[in-house]
PDB file of C-alpha atoms in Angstrom:
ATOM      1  CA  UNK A   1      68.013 109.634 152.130  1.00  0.00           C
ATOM      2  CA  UNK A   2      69.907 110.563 154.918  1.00  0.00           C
ATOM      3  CA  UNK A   3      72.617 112.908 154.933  1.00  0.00           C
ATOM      4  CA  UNK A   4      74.870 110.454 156.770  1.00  0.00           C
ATOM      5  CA  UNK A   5      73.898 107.960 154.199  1.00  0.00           C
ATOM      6  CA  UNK A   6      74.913 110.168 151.444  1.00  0.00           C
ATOM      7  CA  UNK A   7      77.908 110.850 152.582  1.00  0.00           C
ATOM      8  CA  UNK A   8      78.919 107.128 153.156  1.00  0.00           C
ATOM      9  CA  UNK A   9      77.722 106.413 149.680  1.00  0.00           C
ATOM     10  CA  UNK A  10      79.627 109.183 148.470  1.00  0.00           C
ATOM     11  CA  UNK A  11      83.142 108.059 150.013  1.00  0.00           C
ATOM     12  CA  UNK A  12      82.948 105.430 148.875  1.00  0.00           C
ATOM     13  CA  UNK A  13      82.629 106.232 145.501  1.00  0.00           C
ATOM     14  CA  UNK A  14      85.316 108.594 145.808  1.00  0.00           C
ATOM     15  CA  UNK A  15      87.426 105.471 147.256  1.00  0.00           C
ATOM     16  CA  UNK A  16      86.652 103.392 144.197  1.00  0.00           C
ATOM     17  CA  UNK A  17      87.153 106.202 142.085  1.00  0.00           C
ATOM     18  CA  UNK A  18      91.087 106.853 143.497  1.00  0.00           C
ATOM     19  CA  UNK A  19      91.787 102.822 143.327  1.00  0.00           C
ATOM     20  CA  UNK A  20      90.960 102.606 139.790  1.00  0.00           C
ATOM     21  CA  UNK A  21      92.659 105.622 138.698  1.00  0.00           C
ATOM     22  CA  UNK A  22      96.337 104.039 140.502  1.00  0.00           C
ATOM     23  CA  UNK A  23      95.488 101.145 139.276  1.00  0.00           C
ATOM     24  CA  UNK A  24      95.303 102.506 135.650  1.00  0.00           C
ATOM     25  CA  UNK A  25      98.264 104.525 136.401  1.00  0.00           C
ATOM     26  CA  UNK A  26     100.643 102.474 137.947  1.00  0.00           C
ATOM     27  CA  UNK A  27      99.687  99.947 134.768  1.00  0.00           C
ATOM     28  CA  UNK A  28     100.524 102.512 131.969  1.00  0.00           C
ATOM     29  CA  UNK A  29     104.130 103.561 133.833  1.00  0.00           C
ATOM     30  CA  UNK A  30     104.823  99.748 133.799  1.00  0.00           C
ATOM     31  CA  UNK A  31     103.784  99.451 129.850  1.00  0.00           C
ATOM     32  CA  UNK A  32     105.906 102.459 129.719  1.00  0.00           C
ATOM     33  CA  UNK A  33     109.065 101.427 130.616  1.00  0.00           C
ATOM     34  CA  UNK A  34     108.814  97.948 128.527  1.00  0.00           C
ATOM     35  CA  UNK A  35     110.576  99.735 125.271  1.00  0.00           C
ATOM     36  CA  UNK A  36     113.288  97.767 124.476  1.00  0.00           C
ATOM     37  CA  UNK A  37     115.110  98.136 121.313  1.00  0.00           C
ATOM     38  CA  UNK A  38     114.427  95.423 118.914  1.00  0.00           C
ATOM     39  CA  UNK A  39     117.267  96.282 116.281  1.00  0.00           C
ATOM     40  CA  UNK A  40     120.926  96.790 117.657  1.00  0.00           C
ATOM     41  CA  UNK A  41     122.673  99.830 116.370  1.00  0.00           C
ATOM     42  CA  UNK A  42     126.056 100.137 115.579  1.00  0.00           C
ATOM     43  CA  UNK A  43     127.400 103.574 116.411  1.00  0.00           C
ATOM     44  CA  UNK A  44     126.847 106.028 114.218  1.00  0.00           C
ATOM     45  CA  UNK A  45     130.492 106.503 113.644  1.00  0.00           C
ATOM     46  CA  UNK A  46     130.735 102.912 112.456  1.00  0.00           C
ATOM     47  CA  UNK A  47     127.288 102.857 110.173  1.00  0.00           C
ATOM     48  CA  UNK A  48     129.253 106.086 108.322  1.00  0.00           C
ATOM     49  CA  UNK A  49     132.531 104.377 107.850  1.00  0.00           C
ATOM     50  CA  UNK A  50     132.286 101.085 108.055  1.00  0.00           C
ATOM     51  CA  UNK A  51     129.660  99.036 107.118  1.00  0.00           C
ATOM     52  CA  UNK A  52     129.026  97.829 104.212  1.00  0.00           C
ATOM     53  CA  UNK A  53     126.821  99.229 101.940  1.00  0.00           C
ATOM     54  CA  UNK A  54     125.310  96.463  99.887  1.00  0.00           C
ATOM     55  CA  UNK A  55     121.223  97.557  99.398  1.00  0.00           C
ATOM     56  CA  UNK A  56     119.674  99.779  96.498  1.00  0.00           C
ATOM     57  CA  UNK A  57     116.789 101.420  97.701  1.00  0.00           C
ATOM     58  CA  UNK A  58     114.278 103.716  96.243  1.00  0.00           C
ATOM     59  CA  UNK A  59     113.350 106.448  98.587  1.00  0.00           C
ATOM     60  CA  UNK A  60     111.047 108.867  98.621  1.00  0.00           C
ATOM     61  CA  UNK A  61     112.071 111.904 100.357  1.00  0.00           C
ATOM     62  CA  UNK A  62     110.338 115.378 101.540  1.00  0.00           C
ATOM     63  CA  UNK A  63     111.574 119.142 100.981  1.00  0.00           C
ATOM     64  CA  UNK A  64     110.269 122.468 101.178  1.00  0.00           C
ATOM     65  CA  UNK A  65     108.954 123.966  98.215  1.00  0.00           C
ATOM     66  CA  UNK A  66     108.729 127.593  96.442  1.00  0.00           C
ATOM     67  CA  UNK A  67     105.108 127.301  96.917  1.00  0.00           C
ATOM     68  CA  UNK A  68     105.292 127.166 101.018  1.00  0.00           C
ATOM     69  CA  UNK A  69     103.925 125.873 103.256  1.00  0.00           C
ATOM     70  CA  UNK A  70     104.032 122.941 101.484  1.00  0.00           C
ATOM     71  CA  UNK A  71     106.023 120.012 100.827  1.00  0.00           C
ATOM     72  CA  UNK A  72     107.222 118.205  97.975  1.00  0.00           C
ATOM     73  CA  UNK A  73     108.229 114.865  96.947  1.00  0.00           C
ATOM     74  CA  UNK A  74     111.398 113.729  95.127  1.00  0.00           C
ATOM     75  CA  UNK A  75     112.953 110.471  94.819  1.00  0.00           C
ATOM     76  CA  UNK A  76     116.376 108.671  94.918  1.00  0.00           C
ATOM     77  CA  UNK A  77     118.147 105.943  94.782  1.00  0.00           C
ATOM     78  CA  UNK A  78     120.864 105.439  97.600  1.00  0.00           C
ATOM     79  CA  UNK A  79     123.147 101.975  98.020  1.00  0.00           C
ATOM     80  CA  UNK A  80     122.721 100.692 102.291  1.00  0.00           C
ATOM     81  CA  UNK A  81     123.104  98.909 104.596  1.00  0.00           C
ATOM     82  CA  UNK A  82     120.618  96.051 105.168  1.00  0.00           C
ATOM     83  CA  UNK A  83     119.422  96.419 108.663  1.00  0.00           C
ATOM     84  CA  UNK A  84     116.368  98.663 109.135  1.00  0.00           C
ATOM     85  CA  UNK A  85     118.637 101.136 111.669  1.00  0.00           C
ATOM     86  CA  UNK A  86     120.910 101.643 108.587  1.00  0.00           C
ATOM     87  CA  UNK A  87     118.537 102.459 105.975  1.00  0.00           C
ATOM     88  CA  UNK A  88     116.891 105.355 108.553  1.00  0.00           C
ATOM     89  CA  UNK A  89     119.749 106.497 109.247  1.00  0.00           C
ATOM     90  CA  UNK A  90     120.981 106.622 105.087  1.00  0.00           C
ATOM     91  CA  UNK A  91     117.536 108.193 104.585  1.00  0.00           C
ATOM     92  CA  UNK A  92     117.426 110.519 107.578  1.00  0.00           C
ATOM     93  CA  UNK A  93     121.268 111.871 105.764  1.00  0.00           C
ATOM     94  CA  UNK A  94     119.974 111.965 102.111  1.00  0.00           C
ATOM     95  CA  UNK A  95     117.224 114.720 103.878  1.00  0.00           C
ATOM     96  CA  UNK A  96     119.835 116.242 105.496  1.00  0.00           C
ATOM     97  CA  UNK A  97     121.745 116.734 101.975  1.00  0.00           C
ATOM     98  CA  UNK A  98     118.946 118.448 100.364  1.00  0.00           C
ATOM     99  CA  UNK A  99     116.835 118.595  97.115  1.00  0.00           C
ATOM    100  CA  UNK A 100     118.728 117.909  93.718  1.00  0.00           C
ATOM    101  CA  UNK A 101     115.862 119.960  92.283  1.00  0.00           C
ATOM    102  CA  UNK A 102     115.881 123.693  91.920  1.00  0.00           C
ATOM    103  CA  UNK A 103     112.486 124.203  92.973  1.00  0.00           C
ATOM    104  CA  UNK A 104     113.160 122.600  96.324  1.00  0.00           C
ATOM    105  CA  UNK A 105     114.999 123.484  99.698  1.00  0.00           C
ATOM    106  CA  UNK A 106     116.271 121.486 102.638  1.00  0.00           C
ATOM    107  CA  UNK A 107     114.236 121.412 105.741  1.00  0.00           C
ATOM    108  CA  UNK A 108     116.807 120.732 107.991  1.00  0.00           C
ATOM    109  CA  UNK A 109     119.964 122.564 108.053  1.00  0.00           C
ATOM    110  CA  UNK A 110     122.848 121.207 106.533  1.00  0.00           C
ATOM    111  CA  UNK A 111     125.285 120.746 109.050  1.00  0.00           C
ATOM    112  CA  UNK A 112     123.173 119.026 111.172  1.00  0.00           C
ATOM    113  CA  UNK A 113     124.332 115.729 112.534  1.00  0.00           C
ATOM    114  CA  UNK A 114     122.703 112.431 113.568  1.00  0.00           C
ATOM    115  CA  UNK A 115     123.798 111.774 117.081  1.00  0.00           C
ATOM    116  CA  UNK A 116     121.832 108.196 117.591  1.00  0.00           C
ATOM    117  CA  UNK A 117     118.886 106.443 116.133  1.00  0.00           C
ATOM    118  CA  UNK A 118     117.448 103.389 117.657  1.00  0.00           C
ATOM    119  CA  UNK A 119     114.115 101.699 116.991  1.00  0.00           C
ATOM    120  CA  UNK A 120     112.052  99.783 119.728  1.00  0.00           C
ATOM    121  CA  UNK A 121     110.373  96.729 118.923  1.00  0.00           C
ATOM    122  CA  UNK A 122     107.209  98.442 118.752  1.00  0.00           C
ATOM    123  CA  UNK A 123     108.170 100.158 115.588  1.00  0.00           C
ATOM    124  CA  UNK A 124     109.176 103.287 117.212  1.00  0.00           C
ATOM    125  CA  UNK A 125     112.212 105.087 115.769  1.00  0.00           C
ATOM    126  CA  UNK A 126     114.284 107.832 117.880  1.00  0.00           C
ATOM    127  CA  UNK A 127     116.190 110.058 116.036  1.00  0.00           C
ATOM    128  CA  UNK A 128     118.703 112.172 118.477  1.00  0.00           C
ATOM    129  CA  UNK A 129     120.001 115.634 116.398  1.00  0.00           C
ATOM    130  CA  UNK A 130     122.581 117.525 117.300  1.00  0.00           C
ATOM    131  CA  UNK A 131     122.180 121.185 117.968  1.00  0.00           C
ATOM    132  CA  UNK A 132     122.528 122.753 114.527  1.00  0.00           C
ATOM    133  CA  UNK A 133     118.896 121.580 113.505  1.00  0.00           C
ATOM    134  CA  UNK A 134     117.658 124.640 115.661  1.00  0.00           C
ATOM    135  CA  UNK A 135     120.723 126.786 116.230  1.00  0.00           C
ATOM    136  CA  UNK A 136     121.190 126.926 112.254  1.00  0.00           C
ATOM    137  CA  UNK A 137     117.289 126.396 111.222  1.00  0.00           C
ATOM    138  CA  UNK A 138     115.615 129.597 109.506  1.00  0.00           C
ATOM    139  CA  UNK A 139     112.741 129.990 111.708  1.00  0.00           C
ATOM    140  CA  UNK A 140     109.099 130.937 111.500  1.00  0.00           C
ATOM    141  CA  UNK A 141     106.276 128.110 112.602  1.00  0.00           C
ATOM    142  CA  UNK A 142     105.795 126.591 109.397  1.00  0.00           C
ATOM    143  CA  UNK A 143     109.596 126.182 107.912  1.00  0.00           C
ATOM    144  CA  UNK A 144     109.889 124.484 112.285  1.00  0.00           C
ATOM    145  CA  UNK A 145     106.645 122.593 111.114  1.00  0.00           C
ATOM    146  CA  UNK A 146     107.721 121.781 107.508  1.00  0.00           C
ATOM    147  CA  UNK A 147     110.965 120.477 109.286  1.00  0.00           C
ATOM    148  CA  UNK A 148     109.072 118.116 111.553  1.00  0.00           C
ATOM    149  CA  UNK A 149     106.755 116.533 108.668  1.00  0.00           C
ATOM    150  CA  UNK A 150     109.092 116.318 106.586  1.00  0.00           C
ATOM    151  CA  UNK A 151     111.201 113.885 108.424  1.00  0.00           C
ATOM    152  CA  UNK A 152     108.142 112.151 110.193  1.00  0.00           C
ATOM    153  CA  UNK A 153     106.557 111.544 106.820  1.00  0.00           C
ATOM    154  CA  UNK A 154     109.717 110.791 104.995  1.00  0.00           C
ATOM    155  CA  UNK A 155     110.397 107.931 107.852  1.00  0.00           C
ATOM    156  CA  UNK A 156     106.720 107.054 107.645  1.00  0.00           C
ATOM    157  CA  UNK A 157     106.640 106.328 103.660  1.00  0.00           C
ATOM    158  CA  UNK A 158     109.645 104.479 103.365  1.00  0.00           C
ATOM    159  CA  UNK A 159     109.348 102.394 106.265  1.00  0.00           C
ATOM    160  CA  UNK A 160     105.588 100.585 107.095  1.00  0.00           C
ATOM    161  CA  UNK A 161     106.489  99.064 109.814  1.00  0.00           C
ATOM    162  CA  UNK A 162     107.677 102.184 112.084  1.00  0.00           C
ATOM    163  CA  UNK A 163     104.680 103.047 113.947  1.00  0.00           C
ATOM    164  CA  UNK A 164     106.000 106.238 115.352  1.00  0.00           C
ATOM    165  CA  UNK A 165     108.965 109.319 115.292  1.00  0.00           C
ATOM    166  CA  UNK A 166     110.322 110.704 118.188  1.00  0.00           C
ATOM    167  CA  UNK A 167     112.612 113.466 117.527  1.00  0.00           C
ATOM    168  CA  UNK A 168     115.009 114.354 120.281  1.00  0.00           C
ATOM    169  CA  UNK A 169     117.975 117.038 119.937  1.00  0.00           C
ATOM    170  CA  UNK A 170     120.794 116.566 122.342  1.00  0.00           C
ATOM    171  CA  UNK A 171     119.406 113.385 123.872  1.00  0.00           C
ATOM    172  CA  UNK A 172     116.530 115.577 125.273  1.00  0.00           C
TER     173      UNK A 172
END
């Protein structure tokens, strides 16, 4: 072939090339954006004080263990609320509280706060912390890993239909 052939051939491969990839990524920004949250929240203020707390619940909740890195399992029961929002949230605290059992220990410090939690209607929960979960957390890469899993997995097993944990501190 000619070289001036090539090189036609070539652009416009190039050109097709660049259109699909806007095309894919103008599409994905535009999925994106389309969270919307499928569950209202009541402030957390009001969910603490407020509501009424009418639903027993088994739970299944995740702590640190003697044995580290690992993580162990122990239940409880807790009264809630009946939304799904509520019942994250009432789990998400009961972590926060710690492990009745010796054996155990909290992998979140305990005067860490829930800021916000909302969950889109594509089963993603966002839990906002405030500050304390890394300003007052022990350190070390596996007690910060242990930290995440356990309140990923602890959503996760208690709650099918959440599809995915974001974690956010500070709104960030």
């Amino acid at each position: 072939m000619r070289p001036k052939l090539l090189l036609i051939l070539f652009a416009l491969i190039l050109i097709a090339t660049i259109s699909v990839s806007l095309i894919l990524y103008f599409n994905y920004k535009k999925q994106a954006v389309q969270h919307q949250i499928v569950y209202e929240t009541p402030a957390i203020e009001t969910i603490r004080n407020s509501m009424p707390k009418t639903t027993a619940m088994n739970i299944k909740l995740l702590f640190g263990s003697d044995e580290r890195p690992v993580l162990m399992l122990e239940e409880r029961q807790i009264t809630t609320g009946e939304k799904l929002p509520e019942q994250c949230y009432d789990t998400i605290m009961e972590l926060i509280k710690g492990p009745a059992s010796e054996k155990l220990y909290p992998t979140i410090p305990q005067d860490t706060k829930v800021n916000s939690l909302f969950i889109t209607e594509q089963g993603s929960v966002f839990i906002d912390f405030s500050n304390e979960i890394v300003t007052n957390h022990t350190g070390g890469t596996d007690e910060e890993l242990l930290t995440v899993y356990s309140i990923v997995n602890t959503i996760m097993m208690n709650f099918p239909q959440i599809k995915k944990v974001q974690i956010l501190i500070n709104e960030r």
